[in-house]
XYZ file of C-alpha atoms in Angstrom:
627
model
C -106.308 22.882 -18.807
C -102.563 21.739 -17.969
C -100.012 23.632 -18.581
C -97.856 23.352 -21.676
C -94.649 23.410 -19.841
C -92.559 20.622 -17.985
C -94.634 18.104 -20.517
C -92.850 15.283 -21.673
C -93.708 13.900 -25.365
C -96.367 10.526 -25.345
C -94.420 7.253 -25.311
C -95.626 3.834 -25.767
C -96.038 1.996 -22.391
C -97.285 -1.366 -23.374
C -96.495 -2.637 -27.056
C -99.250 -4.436 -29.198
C -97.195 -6.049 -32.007
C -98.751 -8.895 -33.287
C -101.008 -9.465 -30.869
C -98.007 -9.500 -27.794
C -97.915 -7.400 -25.498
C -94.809 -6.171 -24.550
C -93.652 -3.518 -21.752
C -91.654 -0.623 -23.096
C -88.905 -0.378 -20.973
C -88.300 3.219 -22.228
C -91.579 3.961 -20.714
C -91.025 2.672 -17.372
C -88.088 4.543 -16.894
C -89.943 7.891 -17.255
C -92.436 6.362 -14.363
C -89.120 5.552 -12.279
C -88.644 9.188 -12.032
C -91.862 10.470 -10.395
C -92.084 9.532 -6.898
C -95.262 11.750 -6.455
C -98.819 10.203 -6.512
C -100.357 9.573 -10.173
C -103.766 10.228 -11.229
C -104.113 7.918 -13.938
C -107.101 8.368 -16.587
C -107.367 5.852 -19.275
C -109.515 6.273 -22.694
C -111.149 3.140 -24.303
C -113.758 2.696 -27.292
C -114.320 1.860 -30.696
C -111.360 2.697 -32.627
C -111.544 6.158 -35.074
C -114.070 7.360 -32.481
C -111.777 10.247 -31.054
C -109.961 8.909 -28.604
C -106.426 10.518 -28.501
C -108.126 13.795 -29.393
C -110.023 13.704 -25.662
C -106.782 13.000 -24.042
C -105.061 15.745 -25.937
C -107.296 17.954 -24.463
C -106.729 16.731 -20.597
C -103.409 17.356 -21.421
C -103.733 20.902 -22.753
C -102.619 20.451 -26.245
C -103.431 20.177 -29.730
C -101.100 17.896 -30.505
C -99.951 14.536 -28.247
C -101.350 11.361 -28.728
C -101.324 10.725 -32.762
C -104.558 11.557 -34.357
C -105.456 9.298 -37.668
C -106.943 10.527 -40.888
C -108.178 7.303 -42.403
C -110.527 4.351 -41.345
C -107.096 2.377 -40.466
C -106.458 2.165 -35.915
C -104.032 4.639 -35.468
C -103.134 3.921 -31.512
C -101.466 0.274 -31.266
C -100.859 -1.077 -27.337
C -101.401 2.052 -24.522
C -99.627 5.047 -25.136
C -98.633 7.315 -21.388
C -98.373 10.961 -21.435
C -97.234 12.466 -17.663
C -98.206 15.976 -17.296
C -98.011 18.170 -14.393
C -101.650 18.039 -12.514
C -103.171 21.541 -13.328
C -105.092 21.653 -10.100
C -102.763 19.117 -7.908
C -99.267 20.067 -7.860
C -97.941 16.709 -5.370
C -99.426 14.972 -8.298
C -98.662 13.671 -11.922
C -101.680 13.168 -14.334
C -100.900 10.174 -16.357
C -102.999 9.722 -19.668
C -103.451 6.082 -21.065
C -104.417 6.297 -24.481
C -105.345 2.842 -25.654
C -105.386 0.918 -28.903
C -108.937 1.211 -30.435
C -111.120 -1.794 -29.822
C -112.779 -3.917 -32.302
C -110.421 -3.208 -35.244
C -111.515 -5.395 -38.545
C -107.709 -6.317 -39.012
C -107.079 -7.748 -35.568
C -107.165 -11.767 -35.835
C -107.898 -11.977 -32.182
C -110.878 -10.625 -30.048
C -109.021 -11.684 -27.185
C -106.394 -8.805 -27.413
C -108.921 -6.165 -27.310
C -109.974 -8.056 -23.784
C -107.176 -7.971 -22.531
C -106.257 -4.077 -23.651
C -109.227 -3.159 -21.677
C -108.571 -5.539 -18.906
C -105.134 -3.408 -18.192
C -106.903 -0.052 -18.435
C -109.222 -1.080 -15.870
C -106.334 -1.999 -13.549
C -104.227 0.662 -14.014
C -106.503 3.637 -13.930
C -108.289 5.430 -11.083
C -110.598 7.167 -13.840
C -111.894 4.736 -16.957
C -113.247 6.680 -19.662
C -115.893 4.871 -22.185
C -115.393 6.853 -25.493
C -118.703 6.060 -27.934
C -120.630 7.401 -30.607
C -124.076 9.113 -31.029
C -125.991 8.119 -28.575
C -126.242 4.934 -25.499
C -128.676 2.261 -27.115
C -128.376 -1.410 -27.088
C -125.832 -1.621 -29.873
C -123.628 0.546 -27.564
C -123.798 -1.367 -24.524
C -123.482 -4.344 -26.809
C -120.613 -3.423 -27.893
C -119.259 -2.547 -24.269
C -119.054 -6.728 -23.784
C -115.744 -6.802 -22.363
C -116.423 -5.287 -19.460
C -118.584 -8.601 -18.882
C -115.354 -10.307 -19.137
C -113.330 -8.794 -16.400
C -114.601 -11.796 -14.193
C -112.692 -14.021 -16.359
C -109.330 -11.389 -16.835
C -109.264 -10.175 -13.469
C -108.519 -11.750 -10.135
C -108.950 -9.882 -7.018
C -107.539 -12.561 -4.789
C -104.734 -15.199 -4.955
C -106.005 -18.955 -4.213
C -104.846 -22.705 -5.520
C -108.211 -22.524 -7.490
C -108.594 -19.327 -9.010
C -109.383 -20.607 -12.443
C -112.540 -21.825 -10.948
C -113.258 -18.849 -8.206
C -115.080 -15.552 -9.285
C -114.176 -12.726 -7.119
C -115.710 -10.240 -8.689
C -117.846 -9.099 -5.872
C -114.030 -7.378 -4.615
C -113.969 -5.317 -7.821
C -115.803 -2.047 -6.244
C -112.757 -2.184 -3.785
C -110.616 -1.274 -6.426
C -111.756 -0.633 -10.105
C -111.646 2.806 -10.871
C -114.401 5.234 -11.560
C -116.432 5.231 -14.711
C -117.210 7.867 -17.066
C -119.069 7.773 -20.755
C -117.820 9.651 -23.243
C -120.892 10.011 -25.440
C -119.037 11.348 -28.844
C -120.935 13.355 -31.629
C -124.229 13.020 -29.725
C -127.450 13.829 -31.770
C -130.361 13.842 -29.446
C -131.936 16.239 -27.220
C -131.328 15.053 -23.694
C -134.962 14.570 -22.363
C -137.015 11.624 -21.089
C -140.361 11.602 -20.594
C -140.976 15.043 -21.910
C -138.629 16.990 -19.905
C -135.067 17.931 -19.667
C -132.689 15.682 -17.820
C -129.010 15.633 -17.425
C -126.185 13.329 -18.759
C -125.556 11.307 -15.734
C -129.908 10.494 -15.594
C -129.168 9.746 -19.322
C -126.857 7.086 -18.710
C -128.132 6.026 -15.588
C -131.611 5.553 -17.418
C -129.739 3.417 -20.460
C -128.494 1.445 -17.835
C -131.808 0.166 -15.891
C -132.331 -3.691 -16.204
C -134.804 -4.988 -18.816
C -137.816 -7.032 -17.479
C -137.806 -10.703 -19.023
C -135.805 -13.855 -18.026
C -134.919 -15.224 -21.673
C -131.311 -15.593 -22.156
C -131.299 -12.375 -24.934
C -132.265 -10.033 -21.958
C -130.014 -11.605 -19.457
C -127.260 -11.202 -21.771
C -128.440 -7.774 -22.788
C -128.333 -6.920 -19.016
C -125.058 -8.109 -18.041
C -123.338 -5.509 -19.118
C -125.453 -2.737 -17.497
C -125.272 -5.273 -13.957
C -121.430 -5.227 -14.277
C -121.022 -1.476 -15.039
C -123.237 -0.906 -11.823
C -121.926 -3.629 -9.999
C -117.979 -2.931 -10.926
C -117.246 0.637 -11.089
C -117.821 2.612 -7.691
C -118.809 5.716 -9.461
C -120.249 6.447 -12.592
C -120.448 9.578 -14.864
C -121.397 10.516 -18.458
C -120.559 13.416 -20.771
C -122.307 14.095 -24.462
C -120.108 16.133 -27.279
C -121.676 17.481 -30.039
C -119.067 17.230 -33.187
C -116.214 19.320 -32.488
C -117.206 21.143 -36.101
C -119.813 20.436 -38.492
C -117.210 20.998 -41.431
C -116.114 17.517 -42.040
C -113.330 18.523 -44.031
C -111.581 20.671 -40.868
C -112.296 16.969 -39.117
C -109.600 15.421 -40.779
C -106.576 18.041 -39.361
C -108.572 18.838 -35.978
C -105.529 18.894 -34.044
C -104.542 22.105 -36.055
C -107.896 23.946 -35.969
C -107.709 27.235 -33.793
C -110.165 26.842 -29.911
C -112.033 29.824 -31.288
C -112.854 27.821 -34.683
C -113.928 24.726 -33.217
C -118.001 23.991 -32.463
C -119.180 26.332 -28.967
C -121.208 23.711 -27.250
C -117.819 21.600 -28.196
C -115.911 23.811 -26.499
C -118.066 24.148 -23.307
C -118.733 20.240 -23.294
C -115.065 19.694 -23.706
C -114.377 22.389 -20.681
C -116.784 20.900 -18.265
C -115.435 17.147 -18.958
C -111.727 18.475 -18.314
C -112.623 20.192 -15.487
C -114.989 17.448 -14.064
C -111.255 15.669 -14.407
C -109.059 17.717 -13.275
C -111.356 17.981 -9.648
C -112.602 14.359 -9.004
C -110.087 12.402 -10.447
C -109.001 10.430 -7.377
C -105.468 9.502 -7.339
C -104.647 5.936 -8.095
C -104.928 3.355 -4.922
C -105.099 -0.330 -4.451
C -106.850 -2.006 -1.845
C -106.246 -1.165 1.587
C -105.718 2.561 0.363
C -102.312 2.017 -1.105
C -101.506 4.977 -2.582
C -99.979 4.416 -6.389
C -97.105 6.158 -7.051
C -95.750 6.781 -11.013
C -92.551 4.061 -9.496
C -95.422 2.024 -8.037
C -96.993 2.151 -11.617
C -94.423 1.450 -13.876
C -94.062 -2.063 -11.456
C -97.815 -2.695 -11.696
C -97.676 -2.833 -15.615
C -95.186 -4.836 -15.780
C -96.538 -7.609 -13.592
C -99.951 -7.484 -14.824
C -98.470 -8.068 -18.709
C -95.865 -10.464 -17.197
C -99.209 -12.563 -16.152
C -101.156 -12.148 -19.620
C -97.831 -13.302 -21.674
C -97.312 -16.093 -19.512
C -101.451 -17.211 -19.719
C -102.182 -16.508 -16.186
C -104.838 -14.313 -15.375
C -103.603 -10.647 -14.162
C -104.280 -11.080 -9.964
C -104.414 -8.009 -7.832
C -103.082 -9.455 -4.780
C -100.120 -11.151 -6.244
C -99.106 -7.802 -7.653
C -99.658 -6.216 -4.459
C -96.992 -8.803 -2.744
C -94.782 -8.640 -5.774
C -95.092 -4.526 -5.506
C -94.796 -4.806 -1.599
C -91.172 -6.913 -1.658
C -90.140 -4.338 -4.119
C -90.977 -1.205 -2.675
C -90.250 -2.118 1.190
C -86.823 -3.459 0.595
C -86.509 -0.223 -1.391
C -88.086 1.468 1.841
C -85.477 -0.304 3.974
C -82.727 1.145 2.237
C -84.121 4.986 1.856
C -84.853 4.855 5.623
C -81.152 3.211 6.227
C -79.773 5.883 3.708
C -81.377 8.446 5.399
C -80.070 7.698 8.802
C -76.443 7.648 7.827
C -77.035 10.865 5.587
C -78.198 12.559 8.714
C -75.773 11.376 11.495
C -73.151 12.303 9.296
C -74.441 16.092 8.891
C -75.027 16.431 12.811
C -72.340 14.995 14.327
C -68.459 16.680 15.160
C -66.572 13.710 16.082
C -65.377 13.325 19.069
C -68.589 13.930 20.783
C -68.069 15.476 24.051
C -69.955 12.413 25.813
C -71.771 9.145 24.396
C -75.060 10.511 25.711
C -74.891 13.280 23.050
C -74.287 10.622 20.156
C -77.200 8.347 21.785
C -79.228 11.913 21.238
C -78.820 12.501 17.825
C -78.777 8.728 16.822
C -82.658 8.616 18.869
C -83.280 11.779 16.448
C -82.093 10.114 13.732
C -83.386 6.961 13.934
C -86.909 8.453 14.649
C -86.768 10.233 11.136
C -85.270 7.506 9.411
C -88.864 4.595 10.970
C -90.814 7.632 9.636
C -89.014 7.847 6.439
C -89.766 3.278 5.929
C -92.986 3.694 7.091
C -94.183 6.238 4.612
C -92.498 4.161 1.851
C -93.664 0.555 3.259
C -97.143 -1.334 2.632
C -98.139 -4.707 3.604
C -94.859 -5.791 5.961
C -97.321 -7.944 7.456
C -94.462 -10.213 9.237
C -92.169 -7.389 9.775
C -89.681 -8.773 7.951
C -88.438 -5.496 6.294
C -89.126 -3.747 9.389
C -86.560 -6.526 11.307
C -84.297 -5.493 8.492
C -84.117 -2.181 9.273
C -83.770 -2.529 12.607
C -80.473 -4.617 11.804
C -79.657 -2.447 9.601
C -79.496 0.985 11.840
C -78.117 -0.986 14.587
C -74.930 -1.898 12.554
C -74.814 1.541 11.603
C -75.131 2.585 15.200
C -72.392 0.690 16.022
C -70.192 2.244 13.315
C -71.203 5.426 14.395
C -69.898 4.706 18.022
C -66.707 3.184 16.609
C -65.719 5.725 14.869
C -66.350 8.215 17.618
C -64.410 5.845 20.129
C -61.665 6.186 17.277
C -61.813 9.994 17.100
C -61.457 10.638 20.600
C -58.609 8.147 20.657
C -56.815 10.189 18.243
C -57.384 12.887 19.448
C -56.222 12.435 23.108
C -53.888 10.496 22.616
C -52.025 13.525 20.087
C -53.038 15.762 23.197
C -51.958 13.955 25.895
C -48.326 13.237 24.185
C -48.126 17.275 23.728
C -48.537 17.924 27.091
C -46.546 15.135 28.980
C -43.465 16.423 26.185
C -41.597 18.692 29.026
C -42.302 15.600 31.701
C -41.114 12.855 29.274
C -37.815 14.970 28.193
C -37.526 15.579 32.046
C -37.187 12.044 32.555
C -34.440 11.080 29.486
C -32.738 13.853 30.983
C -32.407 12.001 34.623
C -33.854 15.520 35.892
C -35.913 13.720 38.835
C -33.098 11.329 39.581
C -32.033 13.690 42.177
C -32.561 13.853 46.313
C -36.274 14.861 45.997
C -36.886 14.474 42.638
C -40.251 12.173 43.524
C -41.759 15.361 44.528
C -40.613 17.179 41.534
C -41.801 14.631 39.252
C -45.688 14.323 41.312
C -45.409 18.146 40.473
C -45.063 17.596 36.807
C -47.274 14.679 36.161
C -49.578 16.377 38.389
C -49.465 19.852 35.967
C -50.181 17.372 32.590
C -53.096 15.934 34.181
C -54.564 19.498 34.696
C -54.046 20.313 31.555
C -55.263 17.567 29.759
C -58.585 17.482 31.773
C -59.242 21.341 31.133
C -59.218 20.109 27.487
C -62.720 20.282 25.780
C -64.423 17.605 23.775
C -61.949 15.123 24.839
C -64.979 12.525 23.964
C -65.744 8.881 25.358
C -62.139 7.851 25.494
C -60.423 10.339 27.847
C -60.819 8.895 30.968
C -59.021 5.600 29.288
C -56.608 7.604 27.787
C -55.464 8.924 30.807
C -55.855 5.733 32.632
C -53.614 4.127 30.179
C -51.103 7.011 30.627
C -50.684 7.016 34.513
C -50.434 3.076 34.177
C -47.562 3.695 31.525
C -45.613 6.215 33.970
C -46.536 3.768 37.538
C -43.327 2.055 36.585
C -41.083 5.149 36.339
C -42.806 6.937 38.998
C -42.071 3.858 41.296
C -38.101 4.076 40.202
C -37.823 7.663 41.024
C -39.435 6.945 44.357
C -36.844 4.829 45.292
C -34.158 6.035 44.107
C -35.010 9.487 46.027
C -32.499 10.162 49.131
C -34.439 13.190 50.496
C -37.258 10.472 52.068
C -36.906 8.002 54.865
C -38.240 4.247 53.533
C -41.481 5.345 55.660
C -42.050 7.984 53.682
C -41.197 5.973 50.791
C -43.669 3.021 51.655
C -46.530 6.242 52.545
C -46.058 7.565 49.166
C -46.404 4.107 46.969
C -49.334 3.356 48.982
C -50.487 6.638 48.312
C -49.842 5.841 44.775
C -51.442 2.376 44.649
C -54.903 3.840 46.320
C -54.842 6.569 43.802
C -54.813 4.209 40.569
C -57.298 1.686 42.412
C -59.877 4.841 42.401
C -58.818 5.624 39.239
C -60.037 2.031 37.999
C -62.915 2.795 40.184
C -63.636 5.796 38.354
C -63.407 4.284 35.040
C -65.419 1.313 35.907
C -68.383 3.260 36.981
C -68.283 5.284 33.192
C -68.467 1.974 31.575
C -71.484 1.350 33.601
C -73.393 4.351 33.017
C -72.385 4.307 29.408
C -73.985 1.040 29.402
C -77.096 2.347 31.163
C -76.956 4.621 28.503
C -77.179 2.331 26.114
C -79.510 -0.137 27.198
C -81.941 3.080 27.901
C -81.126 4.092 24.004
C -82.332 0.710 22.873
C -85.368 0.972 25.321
C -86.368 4.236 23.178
C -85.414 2.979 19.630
C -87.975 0.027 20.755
C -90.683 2.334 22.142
C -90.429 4.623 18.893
C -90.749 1.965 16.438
C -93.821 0.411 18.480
C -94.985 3.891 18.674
C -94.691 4.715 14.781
C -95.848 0.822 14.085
C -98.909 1.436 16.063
C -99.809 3.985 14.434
C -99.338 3.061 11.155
C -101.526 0.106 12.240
C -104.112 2.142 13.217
C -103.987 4.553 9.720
C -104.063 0.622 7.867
C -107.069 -0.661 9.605
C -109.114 2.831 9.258
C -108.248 2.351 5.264
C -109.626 -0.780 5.430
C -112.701 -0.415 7.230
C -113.341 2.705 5.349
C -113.184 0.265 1.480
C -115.486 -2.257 3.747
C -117.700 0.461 4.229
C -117.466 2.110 0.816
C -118.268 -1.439 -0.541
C -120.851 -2.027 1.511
C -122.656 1.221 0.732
C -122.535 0.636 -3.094
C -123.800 -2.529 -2.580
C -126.728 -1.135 -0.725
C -127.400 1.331 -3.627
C -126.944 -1.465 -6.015
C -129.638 -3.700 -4.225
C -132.135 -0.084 -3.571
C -132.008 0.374 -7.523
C -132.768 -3.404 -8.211
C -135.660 -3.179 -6.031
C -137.004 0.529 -7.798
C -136.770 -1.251 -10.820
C -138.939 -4.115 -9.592
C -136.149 -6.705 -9.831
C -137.290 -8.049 -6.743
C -135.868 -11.516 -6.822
C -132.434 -10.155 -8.167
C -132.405 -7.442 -5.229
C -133.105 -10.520 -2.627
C -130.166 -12.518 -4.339
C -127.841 -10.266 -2.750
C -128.988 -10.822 1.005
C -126.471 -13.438 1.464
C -123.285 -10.850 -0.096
C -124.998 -7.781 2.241
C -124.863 -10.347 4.902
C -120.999 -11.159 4.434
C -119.966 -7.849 4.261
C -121.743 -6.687 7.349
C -119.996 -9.294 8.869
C -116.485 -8.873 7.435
C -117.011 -4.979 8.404
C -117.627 -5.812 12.278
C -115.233 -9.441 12.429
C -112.559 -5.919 11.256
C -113.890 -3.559 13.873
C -113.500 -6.444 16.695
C -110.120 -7.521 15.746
C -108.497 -3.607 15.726
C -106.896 -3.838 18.923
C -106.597 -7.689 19.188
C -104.304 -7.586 15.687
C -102.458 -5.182 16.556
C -101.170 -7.172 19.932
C -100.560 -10.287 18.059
C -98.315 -8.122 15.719
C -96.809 -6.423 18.592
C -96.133 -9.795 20.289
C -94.095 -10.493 16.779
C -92.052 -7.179 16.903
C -91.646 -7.539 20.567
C -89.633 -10.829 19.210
C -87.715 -9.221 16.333
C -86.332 -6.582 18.638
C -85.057 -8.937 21.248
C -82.808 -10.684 18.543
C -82.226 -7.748 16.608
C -81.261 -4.907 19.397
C -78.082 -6.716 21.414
C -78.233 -5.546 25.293
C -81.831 -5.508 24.973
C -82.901 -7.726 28.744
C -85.409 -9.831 29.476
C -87.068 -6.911 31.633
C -88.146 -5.495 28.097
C -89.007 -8.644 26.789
C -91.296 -8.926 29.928
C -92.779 -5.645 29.192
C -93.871 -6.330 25.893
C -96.050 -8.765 26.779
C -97.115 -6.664 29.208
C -97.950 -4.071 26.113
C -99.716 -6.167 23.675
C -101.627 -7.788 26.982
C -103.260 -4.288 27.380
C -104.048 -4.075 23.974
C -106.131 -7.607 23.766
């Protein structure tokens, strides 16, 4: 069992008073914090059947979730508890304990419905909690699951009042498992010994007839099959036979409660703790306890406002949230990491275009671990805006720091030419030649400098130009040379500035190679990390196609064992469908993923200035391979 340490106290996630439901905002908070994968379990049945004290026992404890000592509900709305996972530590077991259903002081059946409508949704593990045994009055009373088709929307469309999706619910309902409390028979049919799951599986066969009291009888066992992708039962036996001890059970020492209790109650956790699945959406969206917290509120959001809780639209609602949250992580990240590996100045732009390509890399990974259903790359557009400013701030800052910096260098070492010149010290008969000498000595020194950075060469540049005016004065002010020598000299000194210029032009255009080839790579590396998460997308999809089909199949095999012939042929035309939606997905892999390409290809020639029409070019290029 879980651990009794790092566990938080139960707290109410979604308030039942009077009949409204209301989100706890206390309890979202604590889901805010874990950013890990949840695997959520929810508990629902009869009320006093002995609820809470399950749960207690998934989470390793006595004491949790309130246990009641009198006929009167005792759990009002769904009560969380977030343990560590005792098998799973990325993950965080979350434990819905809900209110108990048909209560004699509720006013309002429809509550109860819609209670067990949001433990279906949030859960990836639903357990039915029941008495004695699974007979007709049990599965009578498990009605509401035969109103999820009119609680539950898979799909958004302008006529969803009138549109039953329930066919998508395999995709994403979670598994199923009967709790089968107090249980007083042997488990045998036919003579011999059989195990829970044959028990339940055998309580759920369809009953021959076609009068409207067996079809409703049956609906319930069709949507349990139908619904739930997996199914499971456990039986108890009373956890003691002293009904007195019943009434405090949550103080009675392990060793004092029932043994077959104890090993039932062992083998259920344990079933738990190893094939609980984490919680996912369609399209394998994985459900983190953030992720969660956002879920519950949209789905009550829905009930209160008389709308029927739709999967999709909190999928989109989720998605906006959680990308633009994704955007600024990844955008976050970047500048957390440029910061920590760049020394400003850098010694030459190439070396910041290095670490930004590093950085950037790390920082598409980081938004498209955290994204989901970007389908028109909006947030991905963002975030491609968004580094590039960043970029940009990076390189101006760097152009600053080498400014600075040779500048401060560059006016230490001309200090002994400048005070030269205030002096009038190369206003003398060959003082030209003295003062090429000395200019001459602070450009050697400034260019043995290291780490001068991407403004040095300007720097200097800027210098010489500042001292061509002086340099020209002391040239002809110099009596030691003829006006030949003179004329030799200026021409000597005009050539050397015009390769000087020369010089500095040809930087600017390999720095702006340089830069066109680092927005080249940023493109390639988000198509690269795009593709792929493309690829990881459309396997997650075909695998729920295929998942869905399969069940289906075993659906439509058990229909025709039972000799529900007619039933088993009514689902021909759903098989059919899904074959087809499964190979319409397979086909359009690679064409999909061009169209989408064609789309980014789009956003990045806006997005990434300097980026030619030679890349645009090759993007079609790219997606036309992928056609």
């Amino acid at each position: 069992m879980a651990s009794g340490s790092n566990i938080m106290d139960p707290i109410c996630l979604v308030e039942n008073d009077k009949e409204q439901l209301m989100v706890n905002p206390k309890a979202i908070k604590v889901l805010q914090t874990i950013t890990e994968p949840v695997v959520v379990v929810a508990i629902v049945g009869l009320y006093r059947t002995g609820k809470s004290y399950l749960m207690n026992r998934l989470a390793g404890q006595n004491r949790g979730f309130h246990l009641g000592t009198t006929v009167r509900s005792e759990t009002k709305g769904i009560w969380m508890w977030c343990v560590p996972h005792p098998q799973k530590p990325k993950f965080t077991l979350v434990l819905l304990d809900t209110e108990g259903l048909g209560d004699v002081e509720k006013g309002d059946s429809k509550n109860d419905s819609w209670i067990f409508a949001l433990a279906v949704l949030l859960s990836s593990t639903f357990v039915y909690n029941s008495m004695s045994t699974i007979n007709h009055q049990a599965l009578e009373q498990l009605h509401y699951v035969t109103e999820l088709t009119e609680l539950i929307r898979a799909k958004s469309t302008s006529n969803s009042e009138e549109m039953d999706d329930s066919d998508e619910f395999v995709s994403f309902f979670p598994d199923f498992v009967w709790a089968v409390r107090d249980f007083i028979l042997e488990l045998k049919l036919d003579g011999r010994p059989i195990m829970e799951d044959e028990y339940l599986e055998n309580a759920l066969k369809l009953i021959p007839g076609r009068s409207r009291k067996i079809q409703n009888s049956n609906m319930p066992r069709e949507c349990i099959k139908n619904f739930f992708p997996e199914r499971k039962c456990f039986v108890f036996d009373r956890p003691t036979k002293e009904k007195y001890l019943l009434v405090h059970i949550e103080e009675l020492p392990e060793d004092k409660l029932d043994y077959n209790f104890q090993a039932q109650s062992e083998k259920f956790c344990s079933y738990i703790f190893t094939n609980a699945k984490p919680k996912t959406l369609k399209e394998g969206i994985i459900v983190t306890g953030n992720r969660l917290g956002a879920l519950v509120e949209t789905y009550v959001k829905a009930i209160n406002s008389g709308a029927v809780p739709c999967l999709e639209n909190a999928v989109t609602t989720l998605a906006q949230r959680e990308n633009a949250a994704a955007v600024q992580k990844a955008a976050d990240h970047y500048s957390e990491q440029m910061a920590q590996r760049l020394r400003f100045p850098t010694d030459t732009l190439q070396e910041l275009l290095d670490v930004h390509a590093a950085c950037e890399k790390e920082a598409i990974t980081v938004f498209m671990e955290c994204s989901f259903k970007d389908e028109d790359r909006e947030f991905q557009k963002e975030l491609v805006a968004t580094i590039d400013e960043k970029k940009e701030a990076f390189l101006l800052q760097n152009e600053e720091a080498s400014v600075k910096y040779c500048q401060a260098k560059l006016k230490q070492l001309s200090e002994p030419l400048m005070e030269s010149i205030s002096k009038g010290i190369f206003s003398v008969s060959g003082g030209h030649s003295l003062y090429m000498e000395a200019k001459k000595k602070v450009e050697q020194g400034y260019l043995l400098l290291p780490r001068k950075g991407v403004k040095a060469n300007d720097i200097l540049q800027s210098f010489l130009q500042s001292q061509a005016a002086i340099e020209k004065s002391i040239l002809q002010s110099d009596k030691a040379l003829t006006d030949g020598e003179k004329a030799l000299a200026a021409e000597r000194a005009m050539k050397e500035a015009a390769e000087k210029e020369q010089e500095l032009l040809q930087q600017k255009q390999k720095e702006q190679q340089q830069m066109m080839e680092a927005q080249e790579k940023s493109y390639q590396e988000n198509m690269a990390q795009l593709k792929e998460k493309m690829e990881r997308e459309k396997e997650n999809i075909l695998r729920e196609q295929e998942r869905m089909l399969d069940h289906k199949l075993k659906v439509q095999k058990e229909l025709l064992e039972e000799g529900f012939t007619k039933k088993s042929e009514e689902m021909n035309a759903e098989m059919q469908r899904l074959q087809k939606a499964f190979e319409i997905t397979k086909k359009q892999k690679s064409s999909l993923a061009a169209r989408i390409f064609d789309g980014i290809g789009d956003v990045f020639l806006s997005e990434l200035p300097g980026v030619t029409k030679l890349f645009g070019a090759g993007l079609k290029i790219l997606s036309g391979k992928m056609k």
